[in-house]
Structure formats: structure tokens, C-alpha cells
Amino acid sequence: MAGWVLCMTLVLAALVGAAAGETRYEKFLRQHVDNPRTSTLAAHRYCETMLARRRVTAPGRPCKPSNTFVHAPAAELVAACSQAPDPATGFHSTASALSLTACRLRGGDTRPPCAYRARQAQQHVRVACRDGLPVHLAGTYTAPP
């Protein structure tokens, strides 16, 4: 039993160390960019699979209420940072609508295992930028006609 605890402690320490060395831009890419879209054996399990694979959800941590994966090249999100920010929000928007999957927590349980509802859409993406790179996905929207 002590050996198992030591092994788990070392694994968790390695994961924390890897996450600590990641830049905010790298974290943004890990949590929000999936291009091309990963195909899974069960399409309805896309959110659960991707959130676990990308270490957005993990045992012992609460389920994230929502997360969006953008299925476009990272360069399109970086390009949004060169656009003038919205004066009201300070966020930058993509020039065109992008393919995305929006994941929303299903049910009221916030502890793993996490169950999500996936919705595919074509929408503009709002990001917060630092040093010309996106570091936070602030939301999505459909442009008015």
C-alpha cells in the first residue's frame, strides 16, 4: 500500500510540474484548440474524452462547468489578437466564424466522473490576449445578419 501511495504521489507531482512549466498560451491551446477535430469512437463522448485527455478535468478536482474546443488553426485565434479589442469588454474577436464544440456539464453533480453535453456550432470567438497571443477564451457569439 505504501508503495502505491508513493507511486501516485510521484505521478501527481510530475503532472503538476509539467502544468507549472506551461505558459498561459500553451494552457490556452491545450484547453481550447483541437484542430483538426479529434474523432472518437463514440461521438457523444467527445467532451468527456477530450476534457480528460487534455487534463481539463481530473480525479479529485471538480468538473469544469463548461469548455469550448475550437476546430481551427491556432493562427486564426492568434490573428484575433491583432484586431482592435471591443471597447466595452476589452476582448478581441475572430474575423470569421469558426467551427467549435461547446461542452456543458450535464446534471448537477460537480464531482468526477463528469458528464457533458456537446453542441457543435460555427461562431465567432472572443479571446483575451497577452503579448499578442490568446490566453483566455472569453466566449463565443453569432454575428448579427
Tab-separated table of C-alpha atoms in Angstrom:
chain	number	residue	atom	x	y	z
A	1	MET	CA	0.000	0.000	0.000
A	2	ALA	CA	2.796	2.449	0.870
A	3	GLY	CA	4.422	1.746	-2.495
A	4	TRP	CA	1.198	2.568	-4.318
A	5	VAL	CA	0.822	5.856	-2.409
A	6	LEU	CA	4.428	6.805	-3.195
A	7	CYS	CA	3.903	5.969	-6.877
A	8	MET	CA	0.721	8.062	-7.072
A	9	THR	CA	2.432	10.958	-5.290
A	10	LEU	CA	5.281	10.907	-7.820
A	11	VAL	CA	2.865	10.775	-10.777
A	12	LEU	CA	0.833	13.700	-9.411
A	13	ALA	CA	4.000	15.699	-8.718
A	14	ALA	CA	5.158	15.123	-12.300
A	15	LEU	CA	1.806	16.283	-13.675
A	16	VAL	CA	1.820	19.404	-11.508
A	17	GLY	CA	5.396	20.129	-12.534
A	18	ALA	CA	4.520	19.808	-16.223
A	19	ALA	CA	1.499	22.067	-15.821
A	20	ALA	CA	3.528	24.619	-13.867
A	21	GLY	CA	6.038	24.910	-16.727
A	22	GLU	CA	3.367	25.644	-19.303
A	23	THR	CA	2.809	29.226	-20.486
A	24	ARG	CA	-0.646	30.782	-20.449
A	25	TYR	CA	-0.732	30.479	-24.267
A	26	GLU	CA	0.217	26.788	-24.092
A	27	LYS	CA	-2.512	26.211	-21.498
A	28	PHE	CA	-4.991	28.030	-23.779
A	29	LEU	CA	-4.027	25.748	-26.686
A	30	ARG	CA	-4.304	22.616	-24.520
A	31	GLN	CA	-7.719	23.558	-23.173
A	32	HIS	CA	-9.329	25.092	-26.259
A	33	VAL	CA	-7.770	24.157	-29.624
A	34	ASP	CA	-8.485	20.805	-31.273
A	35	ASN	CA	-7.578	21.134	-34.939
A	36	PRO	CA	-8.361	19.062	-36.819
A	37	ARG	CA	-11.215	17.831	-34.638
A	38	THR	CA	-10.292	14.615	-32.860
A	39	SER	CA	-12.539	11.774	-33.930
A	40	THR	CA	-13.577	9.482	-31.117
A	41	LEU	CA	-15.115	6.051	-31.261
A	42	ALA	CA	-18.288	7.387	-29.663
A	43	ALA	CA	-19.056	10.902	-30.928
A	44	HIS	CA	-21.387	11.583	-27.988
A	45	ARG	CA	-18.394	11.063	-25.641
A	46	TYR	CA	-16.244	13.742	-27.324
A	47	CYS	CA	-16.356	16.190	-24.394
A	48	GLU	CA	-15.620	13.634	-21.680
A	49	THR	CA	-12.775	12.161	-23.731
A	50	MET	CA	-11.165	15.464	-24.684
A	51	LEU	CA	-11.525	17.130	-21.276
A	52	ALA	CA	-9.867	14.141	-19.610
A	53	ARG	CA	-7.194	13.732	-22.312
A	54	ARG	CA	-6.290	17.440	-22.158
A	55	ARG	CA	-6.226	17.374	-18.320
A	56	VAL	CA	-9.039	19.918	-18.002
A	57	THR	CA	-10.925	17.503	-15.738
A	58	ALA	CA	-9.085	15.164	-13.406
A	59	PRO	CA	-9.872	12.872	-10.484
A	60	GLY	CA	-10.031	14.814	-7.241
A	61	ARG	CA	-10.896	18.114	-8.942
A	62	PRO	CA	-14.399	19.488	-9.543
A	63	CYS	CA	-15.883	19.157	-13.026
A	64	LYS	CA	-15.456	22.277	-15.158
A	65	PRO	CA	-18.969	23.695	-15.832
A	66	SER	CA	-18.208	24.431	-19.495
A	67	ASN	CA	-15.382	24.346	-22.016
A	68	THR	CA	-15.157	25.128	-25.713
A	69	PHE	CA	-12.870	23.447	-28.244
A	70	VAL	CA	-12.134	25.377	-31.442
A	71	HIS	CA	-11.538	23.277	-34.568
A	72	ALA	CA	-9.466	25.841	-36.466
A	73	PRO	CA	-5.743	26.532	-36.714
A	74	ALA	CA	-4.287	28.316	-33.686
A	75	ALA	CA	-3.098	31.018	-36.108
A	76	GLU	CA	-6.718	32.162	-36.554
A	77	LEU	CA	-7.020	32.762	-32.813
A	78	VAL	CA	-3.625	34.490	-32.710
A	79	ALA	CA	-4.819	36.717	-35.580
A	80	ALA	CA	-7.760	37.833	-33.410
A	81	CYS	CA	-5.223	39.414	-31.036
A	82	SER	CA	-4.198	41.815	-33.811
A	83	GLN	CA	-7.804	43.029	-34.143
A	84	ALA	CA	-8.882	46.064	-32.130
A	85	PRO	CA	-10.482	44.982	-28.859
A	86	ASP	CA	-14.170	45.615	-28.210
A	87	PRO	CA	-14.290	48.907	-26.275
A	88	ALA	CA	-16.995	47.602	-23.933
A	89	THR	CA	-15.335	44.291	-22.997
A	90	GLY	CA	-11.668	44.598	-23.934
A	91	PHE	CA	-11.830	41.219	-25.699
A	92	HIS	CA	-10.647	40.506	-29.237
A	93	SER	CA	-12.860	38.651	-31.730
A	94	THR	CA	-12.064	36.361	-34.630
A	95	ALA	CA	-12.720	37.886	-38.059
A	96	SER	CA	-14.870	34.942	-39.124
A	97	ALA	CA	-16.988	32.240	-37.541
A	98	LEU	CA	-15.024	29.123	-36.606
A	99	SER	CA	-16.070	25.504	-36.171
A	100	LEU	CA	-16.283	24.612	-32.481
A	101	THR	CA	-17.648	22.165	-29.951
A	102	ALA	CA	-19.170	23.659	-26.815
A	103	CYS	CA	-19.193	21.294	-23.824
A	104	ARG	CA	-21.629	21.931	-20.960
A	105	LEU	CA	-21.759	19.929	-17.737
A	106	ARG	CA	-24.869	17.759	-17.673
A	107	GLY	CA	-26.733	17.340	-14.401
A	108	GLY	CA	-25.955	18.889	-11.063
A	109	ASP	CA	-23.012	16.756	-9.936
A	110	THR	CA	-19.729	18.678	-9.995
A	111	ARG	CA	-17.505	15.751	-8.955
A	112	PRO	CA	-15.975	13.238	-11.403
A	113	PRO	CA	-16.943	11.296	-13.354
A	114	CYS	CA	-18.073	14.325	-15.329
A	115	ALA	CA	-20.845	14.021	-17.936
A	116	TYR	CA	-21.105	16.672	-20.650
A	117	ARG	CA	-23.490	17.648	-23.414
A	118	ALA	CA	-21.743	18.583	-26.686
A	119	ARG	CA	-23.029	21.162	-29.156
A	120	GLN	CA	-21.315	21.808	-32.478
A	121	ALA	CA	-21.539	25.289	-33.964
A	122	GLN	CA	-19.982	27.867	-36.279
A	123	GLN	CA	-19.400	31.008	-34.216
A	124	HIS	CA	-17.035	33.898	-33.687
A	125	VAL	CA	-14.699	33.501	-30.725
A	126	ARG	CA	-13.764	36.186	-28.167
A	127	VAL	CA	-10.342	35.962	-26.538
A	128	ALA	CA	-8.248	37.848	-24.034
A	129	CYS	CA	-4.708	38.404	-25.283
A	130	ARG	CA	-1.335	38.937	-23.678
A	131	ASP	CA	1.763	39.836	-25.683
A	132	GLY	CA	-0.129	39.214	-28.941
A	133	LEU	CA	-1.244	35.692	-28.006
A	134	PRO	CA	-4.650	34.409	-26.838
A	135	VAL	CA	-4.593	33.349	-23.175
A	136	HIS	CA	-8.304	33.086	-22.296
A	137	LEU	CA	-11.384	32.075	-24.295
A	138	ALA	CA	-13.926	34.644	-23.129
A	139	GLY	CA	-16.904	33.363	-25.105
A	140	THR	CA	-18.491	32.797	-28.490
A	141	TYR	CA	-21.201	34.563	-30.429
A	142	THR	CA	-23.124	34.521	-33.680
A	143	ALA	CA	-22.734	37.742	-35.644
A	144	PRO	CA	-25.997	39.524	-36.444
A	145	PRO	CA	-27.131	39.190	-40.077
